[in-house]
Structure formats: structure tokens, C-alpha cells
PDB file of C-alpha atoms in Angstrom:
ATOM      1  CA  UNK A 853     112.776 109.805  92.962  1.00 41.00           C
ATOM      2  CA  UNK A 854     113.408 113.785  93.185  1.00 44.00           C
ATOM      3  CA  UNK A 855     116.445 115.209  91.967  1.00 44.00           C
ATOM      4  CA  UNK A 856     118.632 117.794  92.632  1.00 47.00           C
ATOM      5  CA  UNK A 857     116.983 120.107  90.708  1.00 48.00           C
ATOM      6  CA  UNK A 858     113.181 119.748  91.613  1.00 49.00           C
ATOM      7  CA  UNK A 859     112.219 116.998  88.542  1.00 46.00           C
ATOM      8  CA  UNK A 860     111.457 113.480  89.599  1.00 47.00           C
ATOM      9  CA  UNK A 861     113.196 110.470  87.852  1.00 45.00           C
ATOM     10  CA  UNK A 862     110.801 107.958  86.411  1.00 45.00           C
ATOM     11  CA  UNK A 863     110.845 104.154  87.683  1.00 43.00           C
ATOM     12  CA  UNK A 864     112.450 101.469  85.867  1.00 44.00           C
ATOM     13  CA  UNK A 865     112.190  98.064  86.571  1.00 45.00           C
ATOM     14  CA  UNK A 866     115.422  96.415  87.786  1.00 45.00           C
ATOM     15  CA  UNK A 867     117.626  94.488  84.933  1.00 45.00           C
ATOM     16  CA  UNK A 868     115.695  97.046  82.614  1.00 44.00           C
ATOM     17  CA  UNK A 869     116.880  99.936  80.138  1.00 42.00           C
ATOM     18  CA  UNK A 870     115.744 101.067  77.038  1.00 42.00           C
ATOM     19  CA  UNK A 871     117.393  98.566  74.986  1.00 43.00           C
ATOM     20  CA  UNK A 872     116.028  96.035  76.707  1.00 41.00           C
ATOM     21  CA  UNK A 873     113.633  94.441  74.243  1.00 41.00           C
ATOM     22  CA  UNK A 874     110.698  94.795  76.585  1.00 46.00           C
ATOM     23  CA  UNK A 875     110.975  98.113  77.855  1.00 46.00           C
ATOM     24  CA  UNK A 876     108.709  99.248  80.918  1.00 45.00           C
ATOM     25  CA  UNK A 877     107.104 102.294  80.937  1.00 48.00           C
ATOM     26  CA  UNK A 878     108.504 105.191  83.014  1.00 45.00           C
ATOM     27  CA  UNK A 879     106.458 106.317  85.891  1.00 44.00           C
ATOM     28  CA  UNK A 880     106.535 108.364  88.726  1.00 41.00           C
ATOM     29  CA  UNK A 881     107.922 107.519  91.717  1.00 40.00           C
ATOM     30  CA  UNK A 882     104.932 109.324  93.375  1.00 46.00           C
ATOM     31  CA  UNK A 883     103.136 106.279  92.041  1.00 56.00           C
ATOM     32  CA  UNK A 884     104.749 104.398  95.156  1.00 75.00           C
ATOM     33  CA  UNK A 885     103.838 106.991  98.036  1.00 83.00           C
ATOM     34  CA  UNK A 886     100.257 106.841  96.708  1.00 87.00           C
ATOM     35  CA  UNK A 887     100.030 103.454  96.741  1.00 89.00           C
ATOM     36  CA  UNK A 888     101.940 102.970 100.187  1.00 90.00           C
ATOM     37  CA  UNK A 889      98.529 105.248 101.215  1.00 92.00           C
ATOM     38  CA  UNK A 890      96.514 103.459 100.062  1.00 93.00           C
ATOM     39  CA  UNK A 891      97.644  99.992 101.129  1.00 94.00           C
ATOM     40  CA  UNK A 892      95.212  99.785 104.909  1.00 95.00           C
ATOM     41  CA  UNK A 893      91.784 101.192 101.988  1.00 96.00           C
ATOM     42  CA  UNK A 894      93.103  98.274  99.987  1.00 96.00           C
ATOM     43  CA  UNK A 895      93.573  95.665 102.595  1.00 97.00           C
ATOM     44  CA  UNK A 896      90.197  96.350 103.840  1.00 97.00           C
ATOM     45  CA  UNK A 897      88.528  96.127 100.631  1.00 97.00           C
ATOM     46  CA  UNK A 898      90.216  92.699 100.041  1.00 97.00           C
ATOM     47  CA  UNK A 899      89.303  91.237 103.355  1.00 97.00           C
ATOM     48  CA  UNK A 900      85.449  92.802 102.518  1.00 97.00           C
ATOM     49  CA  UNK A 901      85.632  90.856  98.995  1.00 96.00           C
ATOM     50  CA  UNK A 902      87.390  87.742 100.237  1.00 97.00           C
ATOM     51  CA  UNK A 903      84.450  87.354 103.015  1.00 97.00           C
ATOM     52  CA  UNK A 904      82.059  88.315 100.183  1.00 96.00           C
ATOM     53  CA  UNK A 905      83.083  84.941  98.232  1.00 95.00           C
ATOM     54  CA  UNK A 906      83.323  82.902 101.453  1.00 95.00           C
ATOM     55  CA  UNK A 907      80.105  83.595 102.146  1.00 94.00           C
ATOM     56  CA  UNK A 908      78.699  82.799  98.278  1.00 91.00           C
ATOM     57  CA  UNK A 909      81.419  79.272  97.744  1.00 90.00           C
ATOM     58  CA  UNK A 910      79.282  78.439 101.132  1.00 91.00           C
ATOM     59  CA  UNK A 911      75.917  79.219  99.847  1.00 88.00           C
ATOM     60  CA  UNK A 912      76.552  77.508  96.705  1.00 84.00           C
ATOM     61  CA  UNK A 913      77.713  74.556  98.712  1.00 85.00           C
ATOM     62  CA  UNK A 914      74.799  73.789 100.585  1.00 85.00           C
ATOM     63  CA  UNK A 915      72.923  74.173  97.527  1.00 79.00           C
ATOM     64  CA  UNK A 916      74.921  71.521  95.493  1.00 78.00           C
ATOM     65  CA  UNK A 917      75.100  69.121  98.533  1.00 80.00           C
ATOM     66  CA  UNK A 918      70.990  69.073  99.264  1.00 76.00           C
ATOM     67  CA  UNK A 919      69.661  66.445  97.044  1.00 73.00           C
ATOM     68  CA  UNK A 920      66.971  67.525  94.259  1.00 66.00           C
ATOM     69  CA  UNK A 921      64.373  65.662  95.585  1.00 67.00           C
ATOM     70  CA  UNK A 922      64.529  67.988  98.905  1.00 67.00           C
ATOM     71  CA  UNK A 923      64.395  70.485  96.745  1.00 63.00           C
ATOM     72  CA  UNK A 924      60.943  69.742  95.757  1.00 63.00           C
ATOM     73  CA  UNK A 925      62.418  68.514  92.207  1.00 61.00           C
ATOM     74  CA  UNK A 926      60.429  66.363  90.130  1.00 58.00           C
ATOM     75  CA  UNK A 927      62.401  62.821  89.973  1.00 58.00           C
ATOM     76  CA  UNK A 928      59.771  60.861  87.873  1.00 60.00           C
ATOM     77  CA  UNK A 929      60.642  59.188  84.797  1.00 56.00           C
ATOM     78  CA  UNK A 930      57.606  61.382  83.341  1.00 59.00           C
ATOM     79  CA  UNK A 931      59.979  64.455  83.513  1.00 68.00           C
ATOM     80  CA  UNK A 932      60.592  66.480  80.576  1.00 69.00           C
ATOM     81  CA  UNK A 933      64.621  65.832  79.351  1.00 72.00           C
ATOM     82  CA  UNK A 934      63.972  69.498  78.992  1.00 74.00           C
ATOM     83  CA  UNK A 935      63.315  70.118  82.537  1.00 68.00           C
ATOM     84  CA  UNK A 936      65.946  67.638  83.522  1.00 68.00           C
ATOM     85  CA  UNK A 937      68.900  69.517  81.118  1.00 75.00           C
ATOM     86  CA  UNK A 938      67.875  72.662  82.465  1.00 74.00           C
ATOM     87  CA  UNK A 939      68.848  71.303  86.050  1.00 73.00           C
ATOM     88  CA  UNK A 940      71.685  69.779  85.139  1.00 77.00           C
ATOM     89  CA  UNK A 941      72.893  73.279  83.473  1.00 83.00           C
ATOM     90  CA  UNK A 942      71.896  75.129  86.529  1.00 79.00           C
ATOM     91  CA  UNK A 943      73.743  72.949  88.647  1.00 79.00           C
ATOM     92  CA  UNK A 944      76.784  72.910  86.502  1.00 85.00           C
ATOM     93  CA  UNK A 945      77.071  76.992  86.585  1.00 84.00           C
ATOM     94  CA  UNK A 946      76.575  76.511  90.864  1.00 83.00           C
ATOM     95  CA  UNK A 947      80.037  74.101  90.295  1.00 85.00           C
ATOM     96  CA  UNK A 948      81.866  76.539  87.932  1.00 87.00           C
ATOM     97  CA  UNK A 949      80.620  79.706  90.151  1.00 86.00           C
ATOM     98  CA  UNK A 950      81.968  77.887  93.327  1.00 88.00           C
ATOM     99  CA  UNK A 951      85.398  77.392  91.472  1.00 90.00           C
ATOM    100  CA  UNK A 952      85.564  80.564  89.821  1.00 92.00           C
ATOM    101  CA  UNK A 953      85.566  82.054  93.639  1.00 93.00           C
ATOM    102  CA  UNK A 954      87.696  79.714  95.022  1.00 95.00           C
ATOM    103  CA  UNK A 955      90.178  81.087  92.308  1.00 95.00           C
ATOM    104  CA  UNK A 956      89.435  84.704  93.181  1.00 96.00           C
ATOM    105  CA  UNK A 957      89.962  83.575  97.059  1.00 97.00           C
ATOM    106  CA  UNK A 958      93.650  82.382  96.478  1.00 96.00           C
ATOM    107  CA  UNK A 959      94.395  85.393  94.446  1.00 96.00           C
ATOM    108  CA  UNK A 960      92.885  87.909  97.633  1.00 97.00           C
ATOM    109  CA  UNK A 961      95.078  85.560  99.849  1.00 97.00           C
ATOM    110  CA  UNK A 962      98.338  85.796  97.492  1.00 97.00           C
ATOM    111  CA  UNK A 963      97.930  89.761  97.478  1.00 96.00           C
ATOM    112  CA  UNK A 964      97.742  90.135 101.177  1.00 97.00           C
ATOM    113  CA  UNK A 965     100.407  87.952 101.354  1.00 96.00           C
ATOM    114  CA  UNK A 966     102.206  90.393  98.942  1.00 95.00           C
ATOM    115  CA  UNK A 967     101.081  93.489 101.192  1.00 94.00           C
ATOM    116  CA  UNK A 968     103.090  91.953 104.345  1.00 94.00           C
ATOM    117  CA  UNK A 969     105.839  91.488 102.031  1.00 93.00           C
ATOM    118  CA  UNK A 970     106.012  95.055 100.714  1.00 91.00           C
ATOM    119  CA  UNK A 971     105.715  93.504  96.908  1.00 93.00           C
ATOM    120  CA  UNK A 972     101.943  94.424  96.725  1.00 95.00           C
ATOM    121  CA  UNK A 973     101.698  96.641  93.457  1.00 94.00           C
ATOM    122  CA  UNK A 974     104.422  95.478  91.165  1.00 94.00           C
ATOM    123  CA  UNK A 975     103.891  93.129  88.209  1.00 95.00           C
ATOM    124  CA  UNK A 976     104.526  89.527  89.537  1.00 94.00           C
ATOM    125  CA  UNK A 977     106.326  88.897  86.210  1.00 94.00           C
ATOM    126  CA  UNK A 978     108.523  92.149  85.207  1.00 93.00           C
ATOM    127  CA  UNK A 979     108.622  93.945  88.480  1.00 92.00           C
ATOM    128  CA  UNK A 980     107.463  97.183  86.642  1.00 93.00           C
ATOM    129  CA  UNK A 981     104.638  99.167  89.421  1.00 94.00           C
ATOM    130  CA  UNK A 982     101.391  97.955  88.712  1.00 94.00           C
ATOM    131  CA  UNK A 983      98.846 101.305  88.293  1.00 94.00           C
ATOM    132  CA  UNK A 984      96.963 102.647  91.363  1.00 94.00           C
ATOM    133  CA  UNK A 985      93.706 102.932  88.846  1.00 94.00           C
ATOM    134  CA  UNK A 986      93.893  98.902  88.313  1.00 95.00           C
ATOM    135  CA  UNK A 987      94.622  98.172  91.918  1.00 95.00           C
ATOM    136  CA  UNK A 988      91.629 100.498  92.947  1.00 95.00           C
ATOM    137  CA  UNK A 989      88.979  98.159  90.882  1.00 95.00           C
ATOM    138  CA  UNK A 990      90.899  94.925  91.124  1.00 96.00           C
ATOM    139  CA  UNK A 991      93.311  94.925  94.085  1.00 96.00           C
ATOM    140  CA  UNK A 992      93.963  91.333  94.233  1.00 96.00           C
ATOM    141  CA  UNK A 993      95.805  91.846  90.566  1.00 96.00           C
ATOM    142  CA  UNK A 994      99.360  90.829  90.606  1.00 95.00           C
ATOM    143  CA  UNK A 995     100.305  91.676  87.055  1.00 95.00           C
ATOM    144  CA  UNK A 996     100.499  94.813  85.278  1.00 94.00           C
ATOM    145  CA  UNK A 997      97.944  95.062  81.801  1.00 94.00           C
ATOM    146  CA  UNK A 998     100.852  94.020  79.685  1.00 94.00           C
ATOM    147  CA  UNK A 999     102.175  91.244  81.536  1.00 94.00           C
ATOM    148  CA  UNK A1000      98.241  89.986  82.061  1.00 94.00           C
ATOM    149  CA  UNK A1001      97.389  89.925  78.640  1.00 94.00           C
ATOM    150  CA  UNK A1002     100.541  87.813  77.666  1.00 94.00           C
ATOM    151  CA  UNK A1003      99.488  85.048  80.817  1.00 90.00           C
ATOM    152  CA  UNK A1004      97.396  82.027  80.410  1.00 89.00           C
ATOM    153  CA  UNK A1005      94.190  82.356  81.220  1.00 84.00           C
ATOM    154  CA  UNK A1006      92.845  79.891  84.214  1.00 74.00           C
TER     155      UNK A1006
END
């Protein structure tokens, strides 16, 4: 926010101040315009993605649900346990692929929901702004590096 006198007052998160065990880093208020700019390149580039994984959950789905013999799979008892783990491993990295972007799906769809509420951008857990730079290569993030390190992993 711009001041009287030309210098610009750094954010805080609200219920913050310095002695607030946690403090959050001070940044710019510019931070906000250049994000607000950036919001329609953003949007786009999550709709782009979210098709992206649509398009792969689907792929991976009509591979899982055509049975191995139509594949052209060998079935025989005379198969190699070798052969037949190596399937099953493939098959299980199709299933964790398929729910690894079904994840990523509801986290595009959470952060466009955050867009139309103008919350897109700040940390989901402290409020602090969430950097332009992290946004750019992961714009479905809803936590700020801090506050993501500290969450449970899937």
C-alpha cells in the first residue's frame, strides 16, 4: 500500500505482527496488482492443464478396463512369473498415475474456485500472499512454501 510519502507498506497477514510466533514475511503490495494481471494467463493455463489430465485419467482408463488377453497378453500357465510381475507393476503405476491426476484435477478445480472468489494467491492456511514465481509454475498451489512444507503429504 503507498504512503504518503512515496514508500509502499509491506503486507501482513491479518491477526499477524511481529510477535506473533509465526511471523509472515513482508511483501509488497505490488505483489497483488501483479497477480490480479495475471489471473485470465493463469486461468487459462489451469483450464489447459486440467484438460491435459482429463484427457490422460481417460487414456489410462481404457487401458486398465481392456482385459490383457485383448491386449495380445500371454495368459498361459507357461508364462514367466517374471513376465506376469512385470504386468502387474505396469498396471499398478496406470492405477496410481490415474489417482495421482485425479488429485491434481480437484486441486485445478479448488483454485478456480478460489479465482471467482478473489482468494486465489494467498496461503490457504496463514493468509500470507502466496509468490507470483510459485503460482507461475504451479498455479493450482494453495499454500505458500512454508505452510506446504509443514502439510501432510497426500
Amino acid at each position: 500500500m503507498a504512503l504518503g510519502d512515496g514508500t509502499e507498506r509491506p503486507f501482513r497477514a491479518p491477526g499477524r505482527s511481529p510477535e506473533t510466533p509465526r511471523e509472515v514475511k513482508d511483501v509488497p503490495i505490488d505483489t497483488t496488482t501483479a497477480l490480479r494481471e495475471r489471473i485470465p494467463a493463469l486461468r487459462a493455463k489451469l483450464l489447459a492443464l486440467r484438460d491435459e489430465l482429463r484427457r490422460e485419467i481417460a487414456a489410462n482408463a481404457r487401458d486398465l478396463a481392456t482385459p490383457p488377453e485383448d491386449r495380445g497378453e500371454d495368459l498361459t500357465a507357461s508364462q514367466h512369473p517374471a513376465d506376469v510381475a512385470s504386468d502387474l507393476e505396469l498396471r499398478e503405476d496406470l492405477v496410481a498415475g490415474e489417482l495421482k491426476h485425479e488429485r491434481e484435477v480437484r486441486e485445478i478445480d479448488a483454485a478456480l474456485v478460489r479465482m471467482d472468489a478473489k482468494t486465489y494467491g494467498s496461503c490457504v492456511d496463514c493468509g500470507a500472499p502466496i509468490p507470483l514465481e510459485r503460482l507461475e509454475v504451479r498455479p493450482q498451489a494453495s499454500r505458500d512454501v512454508g505452510c506446504q512444507r509443514r502439510a501432510p503429504r497426500p
